[in-house]
Short mmCIF file of C-alpha atoms in Angstrom, two decimals:
data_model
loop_
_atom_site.label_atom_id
_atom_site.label_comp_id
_atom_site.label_asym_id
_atom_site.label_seq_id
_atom_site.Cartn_x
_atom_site.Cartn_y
_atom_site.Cartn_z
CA UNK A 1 -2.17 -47.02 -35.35
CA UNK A 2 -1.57 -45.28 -32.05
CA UNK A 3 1.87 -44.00 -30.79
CA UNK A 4 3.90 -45.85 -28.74
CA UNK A 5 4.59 -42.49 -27.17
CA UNK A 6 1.22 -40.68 -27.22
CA UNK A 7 -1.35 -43.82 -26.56
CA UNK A 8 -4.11 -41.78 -26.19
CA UNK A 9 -4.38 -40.17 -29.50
CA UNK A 10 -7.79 -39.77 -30.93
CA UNK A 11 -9.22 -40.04 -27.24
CA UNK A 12 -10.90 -37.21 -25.56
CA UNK A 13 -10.73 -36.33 -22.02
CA UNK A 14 -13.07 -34.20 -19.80
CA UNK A 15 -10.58 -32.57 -16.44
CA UNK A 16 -12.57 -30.94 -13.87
CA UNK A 17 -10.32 -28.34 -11.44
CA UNK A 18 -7.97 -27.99 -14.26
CA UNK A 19 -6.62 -24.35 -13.68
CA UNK A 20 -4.33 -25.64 -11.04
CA UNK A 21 -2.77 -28.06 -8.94
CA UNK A 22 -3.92 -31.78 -9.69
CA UNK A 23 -6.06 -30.74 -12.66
CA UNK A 24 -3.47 -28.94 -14.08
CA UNK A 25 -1.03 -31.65 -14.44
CA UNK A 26 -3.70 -34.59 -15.20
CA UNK A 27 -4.30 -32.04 -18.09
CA UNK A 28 -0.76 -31.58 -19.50
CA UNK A 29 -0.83 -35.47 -18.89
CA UNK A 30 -3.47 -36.24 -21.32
CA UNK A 31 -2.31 -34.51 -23.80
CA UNK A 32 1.08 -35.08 -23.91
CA UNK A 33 -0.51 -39.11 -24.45
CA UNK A 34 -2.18 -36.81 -27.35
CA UNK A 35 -5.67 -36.82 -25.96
CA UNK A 36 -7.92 -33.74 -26.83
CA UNK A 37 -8.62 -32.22 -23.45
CA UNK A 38 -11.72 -30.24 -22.25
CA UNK A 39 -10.61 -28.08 -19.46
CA UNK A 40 -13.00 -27.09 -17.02
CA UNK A 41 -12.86 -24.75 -14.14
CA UNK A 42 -14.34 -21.83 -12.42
CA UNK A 43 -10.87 -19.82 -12.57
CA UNK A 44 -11.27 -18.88 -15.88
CA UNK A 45 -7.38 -17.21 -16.10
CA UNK A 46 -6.02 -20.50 -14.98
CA UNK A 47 -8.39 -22.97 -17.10
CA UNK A 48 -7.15 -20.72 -20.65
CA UNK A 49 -3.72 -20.45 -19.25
CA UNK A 50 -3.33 -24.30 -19.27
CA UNK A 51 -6.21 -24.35 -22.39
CA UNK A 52 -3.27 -22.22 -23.96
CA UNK A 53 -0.46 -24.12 -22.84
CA UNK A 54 -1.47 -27.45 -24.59
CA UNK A 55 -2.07 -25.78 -27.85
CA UNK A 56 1.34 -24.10 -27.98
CA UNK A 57 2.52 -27.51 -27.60
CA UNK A 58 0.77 -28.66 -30.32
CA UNK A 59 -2.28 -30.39 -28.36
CA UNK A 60 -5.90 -29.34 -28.51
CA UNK A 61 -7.84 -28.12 -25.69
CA UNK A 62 -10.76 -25.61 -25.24
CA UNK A 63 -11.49 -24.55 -22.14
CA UNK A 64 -15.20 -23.63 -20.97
CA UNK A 65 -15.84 -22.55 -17.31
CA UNK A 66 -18.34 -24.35 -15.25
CA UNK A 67 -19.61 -24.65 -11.51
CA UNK A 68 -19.31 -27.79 -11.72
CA UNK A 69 -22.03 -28.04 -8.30
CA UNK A 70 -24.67 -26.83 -10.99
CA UNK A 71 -26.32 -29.32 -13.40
CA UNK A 72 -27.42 -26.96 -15.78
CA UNK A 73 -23.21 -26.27 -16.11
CA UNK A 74 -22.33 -29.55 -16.01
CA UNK A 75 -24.76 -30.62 -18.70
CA UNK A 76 -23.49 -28.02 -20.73
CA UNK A 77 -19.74 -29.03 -20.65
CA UNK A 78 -20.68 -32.57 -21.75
CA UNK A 79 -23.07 -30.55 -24.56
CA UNK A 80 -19.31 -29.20 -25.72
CA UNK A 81 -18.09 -32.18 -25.75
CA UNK A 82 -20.15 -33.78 -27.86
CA UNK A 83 -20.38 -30.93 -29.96
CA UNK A 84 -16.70 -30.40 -30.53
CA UNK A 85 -15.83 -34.34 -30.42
CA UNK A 86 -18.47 -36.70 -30.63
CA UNK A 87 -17.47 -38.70 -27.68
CA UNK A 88 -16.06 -38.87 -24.48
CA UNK A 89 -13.54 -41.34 -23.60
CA UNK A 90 -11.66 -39.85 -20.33
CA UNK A 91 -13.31 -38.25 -17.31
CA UNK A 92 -11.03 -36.68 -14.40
CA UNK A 93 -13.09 -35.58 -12.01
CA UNK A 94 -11.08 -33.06 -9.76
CA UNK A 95 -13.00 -30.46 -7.98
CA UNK A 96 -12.77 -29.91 -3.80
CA UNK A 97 -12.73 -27.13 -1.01
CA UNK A 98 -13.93 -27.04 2.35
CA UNK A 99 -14.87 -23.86 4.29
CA UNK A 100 -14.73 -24.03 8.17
CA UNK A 101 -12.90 -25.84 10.76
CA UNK A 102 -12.56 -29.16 12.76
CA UNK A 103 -15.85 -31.01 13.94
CA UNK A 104 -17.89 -27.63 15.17
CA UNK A 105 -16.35 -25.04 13.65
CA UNK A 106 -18.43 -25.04 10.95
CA UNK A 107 -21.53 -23.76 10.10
CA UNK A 108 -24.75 -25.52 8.24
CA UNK A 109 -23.44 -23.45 5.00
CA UNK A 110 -19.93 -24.45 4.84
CA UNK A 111 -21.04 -28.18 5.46
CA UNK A 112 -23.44 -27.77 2.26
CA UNK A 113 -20.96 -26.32 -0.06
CA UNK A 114 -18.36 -28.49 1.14
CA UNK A 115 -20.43 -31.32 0.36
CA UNK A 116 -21.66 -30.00 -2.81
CA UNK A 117 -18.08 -29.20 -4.25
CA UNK A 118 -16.57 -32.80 -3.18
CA UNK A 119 -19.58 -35.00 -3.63
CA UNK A 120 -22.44 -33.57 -5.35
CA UNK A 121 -20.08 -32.39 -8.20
CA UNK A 122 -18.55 -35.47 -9.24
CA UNK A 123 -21.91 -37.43 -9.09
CA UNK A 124 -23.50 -34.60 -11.26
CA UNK A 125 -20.21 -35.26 -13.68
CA UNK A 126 -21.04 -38.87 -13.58
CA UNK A 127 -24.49 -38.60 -14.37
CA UNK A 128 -23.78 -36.51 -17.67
CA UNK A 129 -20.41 -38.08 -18.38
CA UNK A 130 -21.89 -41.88 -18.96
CA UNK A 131 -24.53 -41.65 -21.12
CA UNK A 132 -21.92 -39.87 -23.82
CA UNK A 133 -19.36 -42.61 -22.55
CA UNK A 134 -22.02 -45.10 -23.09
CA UNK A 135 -23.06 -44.22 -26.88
CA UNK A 136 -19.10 -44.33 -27.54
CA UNK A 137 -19.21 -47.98 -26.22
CA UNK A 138 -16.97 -47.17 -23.52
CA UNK A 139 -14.26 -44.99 -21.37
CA UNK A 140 -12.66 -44.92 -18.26
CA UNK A 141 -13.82 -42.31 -15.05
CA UNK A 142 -11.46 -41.36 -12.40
CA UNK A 143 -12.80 -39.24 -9.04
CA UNK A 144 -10.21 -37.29 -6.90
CA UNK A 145 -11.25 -38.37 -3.01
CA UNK A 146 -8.70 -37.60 -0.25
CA UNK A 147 -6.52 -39.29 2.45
CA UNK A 148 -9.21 -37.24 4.34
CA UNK A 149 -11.68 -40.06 3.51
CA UNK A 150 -9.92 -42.52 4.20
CA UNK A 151 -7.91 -41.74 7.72
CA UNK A 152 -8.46 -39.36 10.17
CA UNK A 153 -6.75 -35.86 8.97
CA UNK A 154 -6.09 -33.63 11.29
CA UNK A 155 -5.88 -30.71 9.10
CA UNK A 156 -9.22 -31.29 7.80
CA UNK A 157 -13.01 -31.11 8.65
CA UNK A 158 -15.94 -33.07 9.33
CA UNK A 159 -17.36 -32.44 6.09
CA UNK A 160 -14.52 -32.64 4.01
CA UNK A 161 -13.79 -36.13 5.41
CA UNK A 162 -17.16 -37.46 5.20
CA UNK A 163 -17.54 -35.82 1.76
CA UNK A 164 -14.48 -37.52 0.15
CA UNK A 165 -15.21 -40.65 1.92
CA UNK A 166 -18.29 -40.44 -0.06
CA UNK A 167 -16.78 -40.21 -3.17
CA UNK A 168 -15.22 -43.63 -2.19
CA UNK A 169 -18.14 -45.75 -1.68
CA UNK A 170 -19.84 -43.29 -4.84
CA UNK A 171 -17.06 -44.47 -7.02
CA UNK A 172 -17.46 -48.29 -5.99
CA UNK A 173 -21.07 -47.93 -6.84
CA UNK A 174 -21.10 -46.37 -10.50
CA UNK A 175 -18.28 -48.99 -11.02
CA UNK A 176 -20.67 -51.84 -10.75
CA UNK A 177 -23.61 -49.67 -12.34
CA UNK A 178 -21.37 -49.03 -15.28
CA UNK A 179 -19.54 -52.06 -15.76
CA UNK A 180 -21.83 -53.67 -18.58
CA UNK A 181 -21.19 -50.55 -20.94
CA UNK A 182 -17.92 -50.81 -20.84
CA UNK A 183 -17.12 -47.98 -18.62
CA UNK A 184 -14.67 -48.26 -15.61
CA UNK A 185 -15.01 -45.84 -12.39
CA UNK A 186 -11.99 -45.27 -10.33
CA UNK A 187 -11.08 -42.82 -7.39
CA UNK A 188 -7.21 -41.24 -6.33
CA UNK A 189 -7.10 -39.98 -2.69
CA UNK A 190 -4.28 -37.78 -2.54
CA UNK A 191 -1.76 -37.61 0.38
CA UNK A 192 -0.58 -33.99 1.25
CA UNK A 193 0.02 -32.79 -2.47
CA UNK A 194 1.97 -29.32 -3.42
CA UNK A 195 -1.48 -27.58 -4.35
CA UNK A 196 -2.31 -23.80 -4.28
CA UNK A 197 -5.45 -25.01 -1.86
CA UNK A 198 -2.91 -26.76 0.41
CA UNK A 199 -0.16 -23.57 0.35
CA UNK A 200 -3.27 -21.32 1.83
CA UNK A 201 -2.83 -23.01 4.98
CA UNK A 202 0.40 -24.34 5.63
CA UNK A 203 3.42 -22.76 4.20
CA UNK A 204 6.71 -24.31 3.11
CA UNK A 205 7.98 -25.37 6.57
CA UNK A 206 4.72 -27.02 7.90
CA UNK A 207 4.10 -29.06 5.02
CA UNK A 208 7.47 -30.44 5.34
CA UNK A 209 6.70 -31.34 8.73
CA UNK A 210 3.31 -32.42 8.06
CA UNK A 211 4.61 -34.72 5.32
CA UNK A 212 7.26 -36.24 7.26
CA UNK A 213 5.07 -36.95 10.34
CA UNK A 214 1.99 -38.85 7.89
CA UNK A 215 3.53 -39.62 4.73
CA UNK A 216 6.44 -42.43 5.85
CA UNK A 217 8.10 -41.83 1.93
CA UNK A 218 8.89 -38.43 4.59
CA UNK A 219 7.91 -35.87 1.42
CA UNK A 220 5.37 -34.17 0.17
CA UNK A 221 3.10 -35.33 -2.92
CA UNK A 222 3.92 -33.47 -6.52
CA UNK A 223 0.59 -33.07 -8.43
CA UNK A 224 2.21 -35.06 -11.36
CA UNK A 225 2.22 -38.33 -9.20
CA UNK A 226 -1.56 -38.23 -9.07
CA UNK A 227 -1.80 -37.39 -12.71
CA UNK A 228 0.39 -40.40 -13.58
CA UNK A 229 -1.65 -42.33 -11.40
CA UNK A 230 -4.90 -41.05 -13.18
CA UNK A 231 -3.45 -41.53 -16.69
CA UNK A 232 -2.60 -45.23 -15.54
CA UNK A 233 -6.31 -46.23 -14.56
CA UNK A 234 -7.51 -44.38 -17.87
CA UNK A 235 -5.23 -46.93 -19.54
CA UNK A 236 -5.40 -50.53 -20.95
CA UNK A 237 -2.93 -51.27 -18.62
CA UNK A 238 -5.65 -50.97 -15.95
CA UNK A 239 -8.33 -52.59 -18.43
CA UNK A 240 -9.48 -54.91 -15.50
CA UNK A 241 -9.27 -52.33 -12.70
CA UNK A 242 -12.63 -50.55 -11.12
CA UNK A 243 -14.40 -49.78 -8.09
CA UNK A 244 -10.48 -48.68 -6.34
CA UNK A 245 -9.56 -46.13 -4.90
CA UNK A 246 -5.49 -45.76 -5.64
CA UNK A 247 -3.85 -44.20 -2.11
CA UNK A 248 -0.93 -41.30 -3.53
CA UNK A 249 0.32 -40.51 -0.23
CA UNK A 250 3.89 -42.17 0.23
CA UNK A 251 2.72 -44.72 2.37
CA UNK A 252 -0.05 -43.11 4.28
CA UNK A 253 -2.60 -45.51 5.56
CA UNK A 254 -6.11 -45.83 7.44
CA UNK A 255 -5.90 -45.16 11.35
#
């Protein structure tokens, strides 16, 4: 018998992004509901700092670095999973950058690795993820899209917008692929969240501003709230819950 207090224990979970921000605190999450937690990332400091920081705690976690934009990485994470636990019950995945500015100031390279980090990667995750999911007779997948896909953000690009609007419509799909084994597929779009990636190009003052101007709650986001959110559509509680996309972002809607 579970826990009252730790409902997920003898669940694993897969985080992708997990040295920071988001990924970070989806990580701690998990765990503290007793999940094991793979945590995946290409900071490799981070990803063992956190890897670390469950096990003092008493958790488990292993850490193992991956690109998650290669399949050859991605397959091997899931190979680590199954190795180490036998199944997979949780996927978060977390991973997206952008490189360049507004609608032309970018070039062809940052639109490719743009896409590749907020789309490609979480569809590569997907394709591994299931088929462990699927011999476990179920699990639940969350996707981290952005209030960039969903209304027009001025303080990002073209193909950061269009990427995590992808992941949207990605996540609706695989939801109905998925749904006869058992395995739901969610997405979180983040408003403006406290994030490392978010403090390289506004400091303190403008993301006050920004927040209060977009976000009618009139703060910021803390990366916890889209954990809880994500540990919410991993749970029972959400048993009859797929193809959404839950909106963190204090209010924040399509315009």
């Amino acid at each position: 018998m579970r826990d009252a207090d730790r409902p997920f224990t003898g669940r694993v979970a897969l985080v992708t992004g997990a040295a920071s921000g988001i990924g970070r605190a989806a990580s701690l999450a998990f765990a503290a509901a007793g999940a094991a937690v793979l945590i995946s990332d290409v900071d490799e400091t981070g990803g063992i700092a956190v890897a670390a920081q469950i096990e003092t705690g008493g958790g488990r976690a292993l850490f193992q670095r991956a690109d998650v934009t290669e399949e050859a990485a991605v397959a091997a994470l899931v190979e680590r999973i199954r190795a180490e636990f036998g199944t997979l019950d949780y996927a978060f995945n977390n991973v997206g950058f952008s490189w360049g500015h507004g609608a032309t100031g970018l070039s062809s390279d940052d639109w490719s690795r743009t896409v590749d980090v907020c789309m490609k990667a979480p569809w590569l995750c997907m394709k591994h993820e299931v088929p462990l999911m699927r011999a476990g007779g179920g699990g639940a997948i969350v996707n981290t899209s952005s209030m960039a896909g969903v209304a027009y953000s001025p303080t990002a690009n073209i193909a950061y917008s269009a990427a995590k609007a992808g992941v949207i419509q990605m996540t609706r799909y695989a939801a109905n692929a998925f749904a006869a084994d058992g395995i739901r597929v969610n997405c979180v779009s983040p408003g403006l969240t406290r994030t490392a990636a978010v403090e390289q190009f506004l400091d303190a003052e403008e993301q006050r501003e920004l927040a209060a101007q977009t976000q009618p709650i009139g703060r910021i986001v803390d990366p916890s709230e889209i954990a809880d959110a994500v540990m919410w559509l991993c749970s029972p509680g959400a048993a009859m819950v797929t193809g959404e996309n839950i909106c963190v972002s204090g209010g924040q809607q399509a315009r």
